[in-house]
JSON list of C-alpha atoms and ligand atoms in Angstrom, two decimals:
[
{"chain": "V", "resi": 1, "resn": "MET", "atom": "CA", "xyz": [50.65, -48.87, 49.27]},
{"chain": "V", "resi": 2, "resn": "LYS", "atom": "CA", "xyz": [54.06, -47.84, 50.00]},
{"chain": "V", "resi": 3, "resn": "LYS", "atom": "CA", "xyz": [53.54, -46.25, 54.01]},
{"chain": "V", "resi": 4, "resn": "LEU", "atom": "CA", "xyz": [51.67, -49.92, 54.08]},
{"chain": "V", "resi": 5, "resn": "VAL", "atom": "CA", "xyz": [54.52, -51.96, 52.77]},
{"chain": "V", "resi": 6, "resn": "LEU", "atom": "CA", "xyz": [57.28, -50.28, 55.56]},
{"chain": "V", "resi": 7, "resn": "SER", "atom": "CA", "xyz": [54.56, -50.92, 58.29]},
{"chain": "V", "resi": 8, "resn": "VAL", "atom": "CA", "xyz": [54.46, -53.97, 57.22]},
{"chain": "V", "resi": 9, "resn": "ALA", "atom": "CA", "xyz": [58.62, -53.96, 57.11]},
{"chain": "V", "resi": 10, "resn": "ILE", "atom": "CA", "xyz": [58.48, -52.40, 60.93]},
{"chain": "V", "resi": 11, "resn": "ALA", "atom": "CA", "xyz": [55.89, -54.66, 62.41]},
{"chain": "V", "resi": 12, "resn": "GLY", "atom": "CA", "xyz": [58.61, -57.48, 60.83]},
{"chain": "V", "resi": 13, "resn": "THR", "atom": "CA", "xyz": [60.69, -56.53, 62.48]},
{"chain": "V", "resi": 14, "resn": "LEU", "atom": "CA", "xyz": [60.21, -56.10, 66.03]},
{"chain": "V", "resi": 15, "resn": "LEU", "atom": "CA", "xyz": [58.43, -59.52, 66.18]},
{"chain": "V", "resi": 16, "resn": "SER", "atom": "CA", "xyz": [61.56, -60.73, 66.04]},
{"chain": "V", "resi": 17, "resn": "THR", "atom": "CA", "xyz": [62.98, -59.38, 68.70]},
{"chain": "V", "resi": 18, "resn": "ILE", "atom": "CA", "xyz": [60.00, -59.09, 70.48]},
{"chain": "V", "resi": 19, "resn": "SER", "atom": "CA", "xyz": [58.84, -62.66, 70.84]},
{"chain": "V", "resi": 20, "resn": "PRO", "atom": "CA", "xyz": [56.23, -63.86, 73.53]},
{"chain": "V", "resi": 21, "resn": "VAL", "atom": "CA", "xyz": [58.38, -67.48, 74.05]},
{"chain": "V", "resi": 22, "resn": "PHE", "atom": "CA", "xyz": [60.87, -64.73, 76.20]},
{"chain": "V", "resi": 23, "resn": "ALA", "atom": "CA", "xyz": [58.78, -63.89, 78.52]},
{"chain": "V", "resi": 24, "resn": "TYR", "atom": "CA", "xyz": [58.34, -64.36, 82.00]},
{"chain": "V", "resi": 25, "resn": "GLU", "atom": "CA", "xyz": [55.06, -66.05, 83.70]},
{"chain": "V", "resi": 26, "resn": "GLN", "atom": "CA", "xyz": [53.86, -65.89, 87.03]},
{"chain": "V", "resi": 27, "resn": "GLY", "atom": "CA", "xyz": [55.69, -68.98, 88.04]},
{"chain": "V", "resi": 28, "resn": "ASP", "atom": "CA", "xyz": [58.87, -69.51, 86.74]},
{"chain": "V", "resi": 29, "resn": "TRP", "atom": "CA", "xyz": [61.77, -70.45, 88.43]},
{"chain": "V", "resi": 30, "resn": "VAL", "atom": "CA", "xyz": [64.99, -69.01, 86.56]},
{"chain": "V", "resi": 31, "resn": "VAL", "atom": "CA", "xyz": [68.69, -70.06, 87.92]},
{"chain": "V", "resi": 32, "resn": "ARG", "atom": "CA", "xyz": [71.73, -68.63, 87.47]},
{"chain": "V", "resi": 33, "resn": "VAL", "atom": "CA", "xyz": [75.19, -69.93, 87.66]},
{"chain": "V", "resi": 34, "resn": "GLY", "atom": "CA", "xyz": [78.97, -68.14, 87.74]},
{"chain": "V", "resi": 35, "resn": "MET", "atom": "CA", "xyz": [81.80, -65.84, 89.32]},
{"chain": "V", "resi": 36, "resn": "THR", "atom": "CA", "xyz": [80.07, -62.84, 91.80]},
{"chain": "V", "resi": 37, "resn": "ASN", "atom": "CA", "xyz": [83.18, -60.72, 92.61]},
{"chain": "V", "resi": 38, "resn": "VAL", "atom": "CA", "xyz": [82.74, -58.52, 96.41]},
{"chain": "V", "resi": 39, "resn": "ALA", "atom": "CA", "xyz": [85.15, -56.00, 95.95]},
{"chain": "V", "resi": 40, "resn": "PRO", "atom": "CA", "xyz": [84.58, -53.68, 99.05]},
{"chain": "V", "resi": 41, "resn": "ASP", "atom": "CA", "xyz": [84.71, -49.72, 99.53]},
{"chain": "V", "resi": 42, "resn": "ASP", "atom": "CA", "xyz": [86.16, -50.98, 102.81]},
{"chain": "V", "resi": 43, "resn": "SER", "atom": "CA", "xyz": [87.03, -47.79, 105.95]},
{"chain": "V", "resi": 44, "resn": "SER", "atom": "CA", "xyz": [87.22, -48.20, 108.72]},
{"chain": "V", "resi": 45, "resn": "THR", "atom": "CA", "xyz": [87.62, -46.53, 112.74]},
{"chain": "V", "resi": 46, "resn": "ASN", "atom": "CA", "xyz": [92.16, -47.14, 114.09]},
{"chain": "V", "resi": 47, "resn": "VAL", "atom": "CA", "xyz": [91.68, -50.62, 116.16]},
{"chain": "V", "resi": 48, "resn": "ASN", "atom": "CA", "xyz": [92.05, -50.71, 119.31]},
{"chain": "V", "resi": 49, "resn": "VAL", "atom": "CA", "xyz": [94.58, -52.59, 122.46]},
{"chain": "V", "resi": 50, "resn": "GLY", "atom": "CA", "xyz": [93.60, -51.83, 125.88]},
{"chain": "V", "resi": 51, "resn": "GLY", "atom": "CA", "xyz": [92.10, -49.06, 125.33]},
{"chain": "V", "resi": 52, "resn": "ALA", "atom": "CA", "xyz": [94.69, -47.77, 123.97]},
{"chain": "V", "resi": 53, "resn": "ASP", "atom": "CA", "xyz": [94.14, -46.26, 119.79]},
{"chain": "V", "resi": 54, "resn": "LEU", "atom": "CA", "xyz": [97.05, -47.37, 117.94]},
{"chain": "V", "resi": 55, "resn": "GLY", "atom": "CA", "xyz": [96.76, -45.49, 115.44]},
{"chain": "V", "resi": 56, "resn": "VAL", "atom": "CA", "xyz": [95.72, -46.59, 112.32]},
{"chain": "V", "resi": 57, "resn": "GLY", "atom": "CA", "xyz": [93.27, -48.88, 110.77]},
{"chain": "V", "resi": 58, "resn": "VAL", "atom": "CA", "xyz": [92.13, -51.83, 108.38]},
{"chain": "V", "resi": 59, "resn": "ASN", "atom": "CA", "xyz": [91.07, -52.86, 104.99]},
{"chain": "V", "resi": 60, "resn": "VAL", "atom": "CA", "xyz": [89.77, -55.97, 103.75]},
{"chain": "V", "resi": 61, "resn": "ASP", "atom": "CA", "xyz": [90.22, -57.00, 99.86]},
{"chain": "V", "resi": 62, "resn": "SER", "atom": "CA", "xyz": [88.61, -58.35, 97.08]},
{"chain": "V", "resi": 63, "resn": "ASN", "atom": "CA", "xyz": [87.93, -62.10, 95.97]},
{"chain": "V", "resi": 64, "resn": "THR", "atom": "CA", "xyz": [85.15, -63.79, 93.93]},
{"chain": "V", "resi": 65, "resn": "GLN", "atom": "CA", "xyz": [83.80, -66.83, 94.35]},
{"chain": "V", "resi": 66, "resn": "LEU", "atom": "CA", "xyz": [81.24, -68.93, 92.76]},
{"chain": "V", "resi": 67, "resn": "GLY", "atom": "CA", "xyz": [77.58, -67.26, 92.06]},
{"chain": "V", "resi": 68, "resn": "LEU", "atom": "CA", "xyz": [74.07, -69.26, 92.25]},
{"chain": "V", "resi": 69, "resn": "ASN", "atom": "CA", "xyz": [71.02, -67.17, 92.31]},
{"chain": "V", "resi": 70, "resn": "PHE", "atom": "CA", "xyz": [67.23, -68.93, 92.69]},
{"chain": "V", "resi": 71, "resn": "VAL", "atom": "CA", "xyz": [64.93, -66.65, 91.10]},
{"chain": "V", "resi": 72, "resn": "TYR", "atom": "CA", "xyz": [60.90, -67.00, 91.79]},
{"chain": "V", "resi": 73, "resn": "PHE", "atom": "CA", "xyz": [58.61, -65.32, 89.41]},
{"chain": "V", "resi": 74, "resn": "TYR", "atom": "CA", "xyz": [55.05, -63.71, 91.61]},
{"chain": "V", "resi": 75, "resn": "SER", "atom": "CA", "xyz": [54.07, -61.72, 87.74]},
{"chain": "V", "resi": 76, "resn": "PRO", "atom": "CA", "xyz": [56.22, -60.92, 84.08]},
{"chain": "V", "resi": 77, "resn": "GLN", "atom": "CA", "xyz": [57.45, -58.37, 86.22]},
{"chain": "V", "resi": 78, "resn": "LEU", "atom": "CA", "xyz": [57.54, -59.44, 89.59]},
{"chain": "V", "resi": 79, "resn": "ALA", "atom": "CA", "xyz": [60.94, -61.55, 90.79]},
{"chain": "V", "resi": 80, "resn": "ILE", "atom": "CA", "xyz": [61.99, -62.73, 94.98]},
{"chain": "V", "resi": 81, "resn": "GLU", "atom": "CA", "xyz": [65.67, -64.19, 94.33]},
{"chain": "V", "resi": 82, "resn": "VAL", "atom": "CA", "xyz": [67.94, -65.93, 96.67]},
{"chain": "V", "resi": 83, "resn": "LEU", "atom": "CA", "xyz": [71.71, -65.41, 95.78]},
{"chain": "V", "resi": 84, "resn": "ALA", "atom": "CA", "xyz": [74.20, -67.90, 96.96]},
{"chain": "V", "resi": 85, "resn": "ALA", "atom": "CA", "xyz": [78.18, -68.43, 96.92]},
{"chain": "V", "resi": 86, "resn": "THR", "atom": "CA", "xyz": [80.54, -70.73, 97.40]},
{"chain": "V", "resi": 87, "resn": "PRO", "atom": "CA", "xyz": [82.80, -68.91, 100.80]},
{"chain": "V", "resi": 88, "resn": "PHE", "atom": "CA", "xyz": [83.78, -66.14, 99.96]},
{"chain": "V", "resi": 89, "resn": "SER", "atom": "CA", "xyz": [87.83, -65.54, 101.82]},
{"chain": "V", "resi": 90, "resn": "HIS", "atom": "CA", "xyz": [89.27, -62.10, 102.22]},
{"chain": "V", "resi": 91, "resn": "ASP", "atom": "CA", "xyz": [92.10, -60.92, 103.68]},
{"chain": "V", "resi": 92, "resn": "ILE", "atom": "CA", "xyz": [92.52, -58.18, 106.38]},
{"chain": "V", "resi": 93, "resn": "VAL", "atom": "CA", "xyz": [95.38, -55.48, 106.54]},
{"chain": "V", "resi": 94, "resn": "LEU", "atom": "CA", "xyz": [96.66, -54.01, 109.49]},
{"chain": "V", "resi": 95, "resn": "ASN", "atom": "CA", "xyz": [96.91, -49.87, 107.16]},
{"chain": "V", "resi": 96, "resn": "THR", "atom": "CA", "xyz": [100.95, -49.73, 106.27]},
{"chain": "V", "resi": 97, "resn": "VAL", "atom": "CA", "xyz": [101.86, -51.62, 107.82]},
{"chain": "V", "resi": 98, "resn": "GLY", "atom": "CA", "xyz": [101.13, -55.64, 106.20]},
{"chain": "V", "resi": 99, "resn": "PRO", "atom": "CA", "xyz": [98.92, -58.61, 106.38]},
{"chain": "V", "resi": 100, "resn": "LEU", "atom": "CA", "xyz": [96.31, -58.71, 110.02]},
{"chain": "V", "resi": 101, "resn": "GLY", "atom": "CA", "xyz": [95.17, -61.41, 109.31]},
{"chain": "V", "resi": 102, "resn": "SER", "atom": "CA", "xyz": [92.17, -63.21, 107.20]},
{"chain": "V", "resi": 103, "resn": "THR", "atom": "CA", "xyz": [88.88, -64.90, 107.37]},
{"chain": "V", "resi": 104, "resn": "LYS", "atom": "CA", "xyz": [85.23, -66.27, 105.16]},
{"chain": "V", "resi": 105, "resn": "GLN", "atom": "CA", "xyz": [82.09, -64.58, 104.45]},
{"chain": "V", "resi": 106, "resn": "LEU", "atom": "CA", "xyz": [78.87, -66.30, 103.47]},
{"chain": "V", "resi": 107, "resn": "PRO", "atom": "CA", "xyz": [76.74, -62.52, 102.26]},
{"chain": "V", "resi": 108, "resn": "PRO", "atom": "CA", "xyz": [73.24, -64.67, 101.48]},
{"chain": "V", "resi": 109, "resn": "THR", "atom": "CA", "xyz": [71.23, -61.49, 100.08]},
{"chain": "V", "resi": 110, "resn": "VAL", "atom": "CA", "xyz": [67.01, -61.84, 99.02]},
{"chain": "V", "resi": 111, "resn": "SER", "atom": "CA", "xyz": [66.16, -59.35, 96.89]},
{"chain": "V", "resi": 112, "resn": "ALA", "atom": "CA", "xyz": [62.29, -58.07, 95.51]},
{"chain": "V", "resi": 113, "resn": "ASN", "atom": "CA", "xyz": [63.26, -56.94, 91.58]},
{"chain": "V", "resi": 114, "resn": "TYR", "atom": "CA", "xyz": [61.60, -55.81, 89.39]},
{"chain": "V", "resi": 115, "resn": "TYR", "atom": "CA", "xyz": [61.02, -55.59, 85.35]},
{"chain": "V", "resi": 116, "resn": "PHE", "atom": "CA", "xyz": [60.35, -52.43, 84.51]},
{"chain": "V", "resi": 117, "resn": "LEU", "atom": "CA", "xyz": [60.50, -52.64, 79.92]},
{"chain": "V", "resi": 118, "resn": "GLU", "atom": "CA", "xyz": [58.61, -54.85, 77.85]},
{"chain": "V", "resi": 119, "resn": "PRO", "atom": "CA", "xyz": [58.35, -58.05, 79.63]},
{"chain": "V", "resi": 120, "resn": "SER", "atom": "CA", "xyz": [58.28, -60.09, 76.00]},
{"chain": "V", "resi": 121, "resn": "ALA", "atom": "CA", "xyz": [61.80, -58.55, 74.70]},
{"chain": "V", "resi": 122, "resn": "LYS", "atom": "CA", "xyz": [64.87, -60.40, 74.74]},
{"chain": "V", "resi": 123, "resn": "PHE", "atom": "CA", "xyz": [66.27, -57.76, 76.44]},
{"chain": "V", "resi": 124, "resn": "GLN", "atom": "CA", "xyz": [65.12, -57.39, 80.09]},
{"chain": "V", "resi": 125, "resn": "PRO", "atom": "CA", "xyz": [67.03, -54.88, 82.81]},
{"chain": "V", "resi": 126, "resn": "TYR", "atom": "CA", "xyz": [65.24, -54.64, 86.79]},
{"chain": "V", "resi": 127, "resn": "VAL", "atom": "CA", "xyz": [66.18, -53.58, 89.55]},
{"chain": "V", "resi": 128, "resn": "GLY", "atom": "CA", "xyz": [65.93, -54.97, 92.95]},
{"chain": "V", "resi": 129, "resn": "ALA", "atom": "CA", "xyz": [66.48, -53.86, 96.62]},
{"chain": "V", "resi": 130, "resn": "GLY", "atom": "CA", "xyz": [66.31, -56.40, 99.33]},
{"chain": "V", "resi": 131, "resn": "ILE", "atom": "CA", "xyz": [67.97, -57.40, 103.20]},
{"chain": "V", "resi": 132, "resn": "ASN", "atom": "CA", "xyz": [71.30, -58.91, 103.00]},
{"chain": "V", "resi": 133, "resn": "TYR", "atom": "CA", "xyz": [72.91, -61.02, 106.14]},
{"chain": "V", "resi": 134, "resn": "THR", "atom": "CA", "xyz": [76.83, -61.89, 106.22]},
{"chain": "V", "resi": 135, "resn": "LEU", "atom": "CA", "xyz": [78.13, -64.74, 107.95]},
{"chain": "V", "resi": 136, "resn": "PHE", "atom": "CA", "xyz": [81.91, -64.46, 109.00]},
{"chain": "V", "resi": 137, "resn": "PHE", "atom": "CA", "xyz": [83.84, -67.21, 110.23]},
{"chain": "V", "resi": 138, "resn": "ASP", "atom": "CA", "xyz": [87.49, -68.88, 109.76]},
{"chain": "V", "resi": 139, "resn": "GLU", "atom": "CA", "xyz": [88.35, -65.40, 110.48]},
{"chain": "V", "resi": 140, "resn": "LYS", "atom": "CA", "xyz": [92.12, -65.94, 111.51]},
{"chain": "V", "resi": 141, "resn": "PHE", "atom": "CA", "xyz": [95.31, -63.80, 111.76]},
{"chain": "V", "resi": 142, "resn": "THR", "atom": "CA", "xyz": [98.30, -64.85, 110.32]},
{"chain": "V", "resi": 143, "resn": "ASP", "atom": "CA", "xyz": [100.97, -67.19, 111.80]},
{"chain": "V", "resi": 144, "resn": "ALA", "atom": "CA", "xyz": [103.18, -64.47, 112.37]},
{"chain": "V", "resi": 145, "resn": "ASN", "atom": "CA", "xyz": [100.60, -62.62, 114.01]},
{"chain": "V", "resi": 146, "resn": "THR", "atom": "CA", "xyz": [100.01, -64.93, 116.44]},
{"chain": "V", "resi": 147, "resn": "SER", "atom": "CA", "xyz": [103.61, -65.78, 117.25]},
{"chain": "V", "resi": 148, "resn": "ALA", "atom": "CA", "xyz": [103.42, -61.94, 117.84]},
{"chain": "V", "resi": 149, "resn": "GLY", "atom": "CA", "xyz": [100.02, -62.92, 120.30]},
{"chain": "V", "resi": 150, "resn": "PHE", "atom": "CA", "xyz": [97.20, -62.24, 117.91]},
{"chain": "V", "resi": 151, "resn": "SER", "atom": "CA", "xyz": [94.13, -64.50, 119.47]},
{"chain": "V", "resi": 152, "resn": "LYS", "atom": "CA", "xyz": [90.58, -64.94, 119.13]},
{"chain": "V", "resi": 153, "resn": "LEU", "atom": "CA", "xyz": [90.16, -63.38, 115.69]},
{"chain": "V", "resi": 154, "resn": "ASP", "atom": "CA", "xyz": [86.08, -63.08, 116.33]},
{"chain": "V", "resi": 155, "resn": "LEU", "atom": "CA", "xyz": [83.60, -60.53, 113.27]},
{"chain": "V", "resi": 156, "resn": "ASP", "atom": "CA", "xyz": [79.81, -60.26, 114.52]},
{"chain": "V", "resi": 157, "resn": "ASN", "atom": "CA", "xyz": [77.35, -60.97, 111.88]},
{"chain": "V", "resi": 158, "resn": "SER", "atom": "CA", "xyz": [75.68, -58.21, 109.75]},
{"chain": "V", "resi": 159, "resn": "PHE", "atom": "CA", "xyz": [72.23, -57.56, 108.68]},
{"chain": "V", "resi": 160, "resn": "GLY", "atom": "CA", "xyz": [71.67, -54.62, 106.91]},
{"chain": "V", "resi": 161, "resn": "LEU", "atom": "CA", "xyz": [70.02, -54.06, 103.37]},
{"chain": "V", "resi": 162, "resn": "ALA", "atom": "CA", "xyz": [70.77, -54.24, 100.11]},
{"chain": "V", "resi": 163, "resn": "ALA", "atom": "CA", "xyz": [70.08, -52.85, 96.64]},
{"chain": "V", "resi": 164, "resn": "GLN", "atom": "CA", "xyz": [71.11, -53.55, 92.49]},
{"chain": "V", "resi": 165, "resn": "LEU", "atom": "CA", "xyz": [70.81, -53.19, 88.52]},
{"chain": "V", "resi": 166, "resn": "GLY", "atom": "CA", "xyz": [70.54, -56.41, 86.05]},
{"chain": "V", "resi": 167, "resn": "PHE", "atom": "CA", "xyz": [69.85, -57.76, 83.31]},
{"chain": "V", "resi": 168, "resn": "ASP", "atom": "CA", "xyz": [68.80, -60.59, 82.24]},
{"chain": "V", "resi": 169, "resn": "TYR", "atom": "CA", "xyz": [69.32, -61.44, 77.87]},
{"chain": "V", "resi": 170, "resn": "MET", "atom": "CA", "xyz": [67.00, -64.23, 76.70]},
{"chain": "V", "resi": 171, "resn": "LEU", "atom": "CA", "xyz": [68.92, -66.49, 73.93]},
{"chain": "V", "resi": 172, "resn": "ASP", "atom": "CA", "xyz": [65.82, -68.67, 73.16]},
{"chain": "V", "resi": 173, "resn": "ASP", "atom": "CA", "xyz": [63.22, -69.78, 75.81]},
{"chain": "V", "resi": 174, "resn": "LYS", "atom": "CA", "xyz": [65.11, -71.20, 78.85]},
{"chain": "V", "resi": 175, "resn": "TRP", "atom": "CA", "xyz": [68.59, -69.52, 78.17]},
{"chain": "V", "resi": 176, "resn": "LEU", "atom": "CA", "xyz": [70.08, -66.48, 79.52]},
{"chain": "V", "resi": 177, "resn": "VAL", "atom": "CA", "xyz": [72.47, -65.24, 80.06]},
{"chain": "V", "resi": 178, "resn": "ASN", "atom": "CA", "xyz": [72.73, -62.20, 83.15]},
{"chain": "V", "resi": 179, "resn": "ALA", "atom": "CA", "xyz": [74.68, -59.00, 85.00]},
{"chain": "V", "resi": 180, "resn": "SER", "atom": "CA", "xyz": [74.14, -57.62, 87.79]},
{"chain": "V", "resi": 181, "resn": "VAL", "atom": "CA", "xyz": [75.16, -55.08, 90.09]},
{"chain": "V", "resi": 182, "resn": "ARG", "atom": "CA", "xyz": [75.24, -54.73, 94.12]},
{"chain": "V", "resi": 183, "resn": "TRP", "atom": "CA", "xyz": [75.67, -52.27, 96.76]},
{"chain": "V", "resi": 184, "resn": "MET", "atom": "CA", "xyz": [75.33, -53.84, 99.87]},
{"chain": "V", "resi": 185, "resn": "ASP", "atom": "CA", "xyz": [75.70, -52.14, 103.81]},
{"chain": "V", "resi": 186, "resn": "ILE", "atom": "CA", "xyz": [78.62, -54.46, 105.60]},
{"chain": "V", "resi": 187, "resn": "ASP", "atom": "CA", "xyz": [79.28, -53.61, 109.04]},
{"chain": "V", "resi": 188, "resn": "THR", "atom": "CA", "xyz": [80.97, -56.22, 111.51]},
{"chain": "V", "resi": 189, "resn": "GLU", "atom": "CA", "xyz": [82.73, -55.16, 114.41]},
{"chain": "V", "resi": 190, "resn": "ALA", "atom": "CA", "xyz": [86.30, -57.86, 114.65]},
{"chain": "V", "resi": 191, "resn": "SER", "atom": "CA", "xyz": [87.09, -58.29, 117.81]},
{"chain": "V", "resi": 192, "resn": "PHE", "atom": "CA", "xyz": [90.25, -60.13, 119.74]},
{"chain": "V", "resi": 193, "resn": "GLU", "atom": "CA", "xyz": [92.93, -60.13, 122.59]},
{"chain": "V", "resi": 194, "resn": "LEU", "atom": "CA", "xyz": [97.04, -58.86, 122.43]},
{"chain": "V", "resi": 195, "resn": "ASN", "atom": "CA", "xyz": [98.54, -60.96, 124.67]},
{"chain": "V", "resi": 196, "resn": "GLY", "atom": "CA", "xyz": [95.31, -60.94, 126.97]},
{"chain": "V", "resi": 197, "resn": "SER", "atom": "CA", "xyz": [95.01, -57.16, 126.71]},
{"chain": "V", "resi": 198, "resn": "ALA", "atom": "CA", "xyz": [91.21, -57.12, 124.31]},
{"chain": "V", "resi": 199, "resn": "GLY", "atom": "CA", "xyz": [90.99, -55.58, 120.56]},
{"chain": "V", "resi": 200, "resn": "SER", "atom": "CA", "xyz": [88.83, -54.16, 118.23]},
{"chain": "V", "resi": 201, "resn": "VAL", "atom": "CA", "xyz": [88.27, -52.61, 115.10]},
{"chain": "V", "resi": 202, "resn": "ASP", "atom": "CA", "xyz": [84.54, -51.06, 113.34]},
{"chain": "V", "resi": 203, "resn": "VAL", "atom": "CA", "xyz": [84.79, -52.28, 109.95]},
{"chain": "V", "resi": 204, "resn": "SER", "atom": "CA", "xyz": [82.82, -51.24, 107.75]},
{"chain": "V", "resi": 205, "resn": "ILE", "atom": "CA", "xyz": [83.05, -53.25, 104.17]},
{"chain": "V", "resi": 206, "resn": "ASP", "atom": "CA", "xyz": [79.73, -52.26, 102.19]},
{"chain": "V", "resi": 207, "resn": "PRO", "atom": "CA", "xyz": [80.44, -53.78, 99.46]},
{"chain": "V", "resi": 208, "resn": "VAL", "atom": "CA", "xyz": [79.92, -53.55, 95.42]},
{"chain": "V", "resi": 209, "resn": "VAL", "atom": "CA", "xyz": [78.75, -56.65, 93.87]},
{"chain": "V", "resi": 210, "resn": "TYR", "atom": "CA", "xyz": [79.76, -58.27, 90.59]},
{"chain": "V", "resi": 211, "resn": "SER", "atom": "CA", "xyz": [77.39, -61.52, 88.69]},
{"chain": "V", "resi": 212, "resn": "ILE", "atom": "CA", "xyz": [78.54, -62.61, 85.28]},
{"chain": "V", "resi": 213, "resn": "THR", "atom": "CA", "xyz": [76.57, -65.77, 85.03]},
{"chain": "V", "resi": 214, "resn": "ALA", "atom": "CA", "xyz": [74.25, -68.07, 83.03]},
{"chain": "V", "resi": 215, "resn": "GLY", "atom": "CA", "xyz": [70.70, -68.89, 83.57]},
{"chain": "V", "resi": 216, "resn": "TYR", "atom": "CA", "xyz": [67.89, -71.95, 82.78]},
{"chain": "V", "resi": 217, "resn": "ARG", "atom": "CA", "xyz": [64.14, -71.24, 82.72]},
{"chain": "V", "resi": 218, "resn": "PHE", "atom": "CA", "xyz": [61.37, -73.52, 84.63]},
{"chain": "P", "resi": 301, "resn": "NI", "atom": "NI1", "xyz": [77.93, -49.41, 105.85]}
]
């Protein structure tokens, strides 16, 4: 009898944390909104101007913007997710010298996410893999560098792999909170002119991208 009472108590505890109302279903949509931080883990070649190696490279600072996720569930454990955001703005710094210029970018990313635990649990971690396309725009040198003769800054758009870890935590059958960390392979060649001579530098930005969002299931 004691055993039975214990079993019922354990079952009751399990039922209170694992409830079918939280389970994702095929055809569900989830929209998440929150903050997304792009933190470059960057490295670069030395800057080259007119065939001469300047002996220094560049680095790129981090930026936080409004992040949006659109998620569609193919099955209770497999979802397709699109990451969108308001444009990120990054300063570009010439190493040990100072500010060089800045760029804006949008990094739309499509991922397939696999939810690997019990679908009806409140805590639903996932792993994802996908493709990132990064569009650079509004590239410009600082006013001082423009006065010094730098012009025509252009960063090539980037196409690469992306991977992520994240979780949804269901607050009820509609609302959830989410956190994720992504790795994106983003590489670009920056080209420019300095007083008529062509210059360039290859930059590997490869950021870690952190998001904290609130989500709603439809
Ligand atoms: Ni890379």
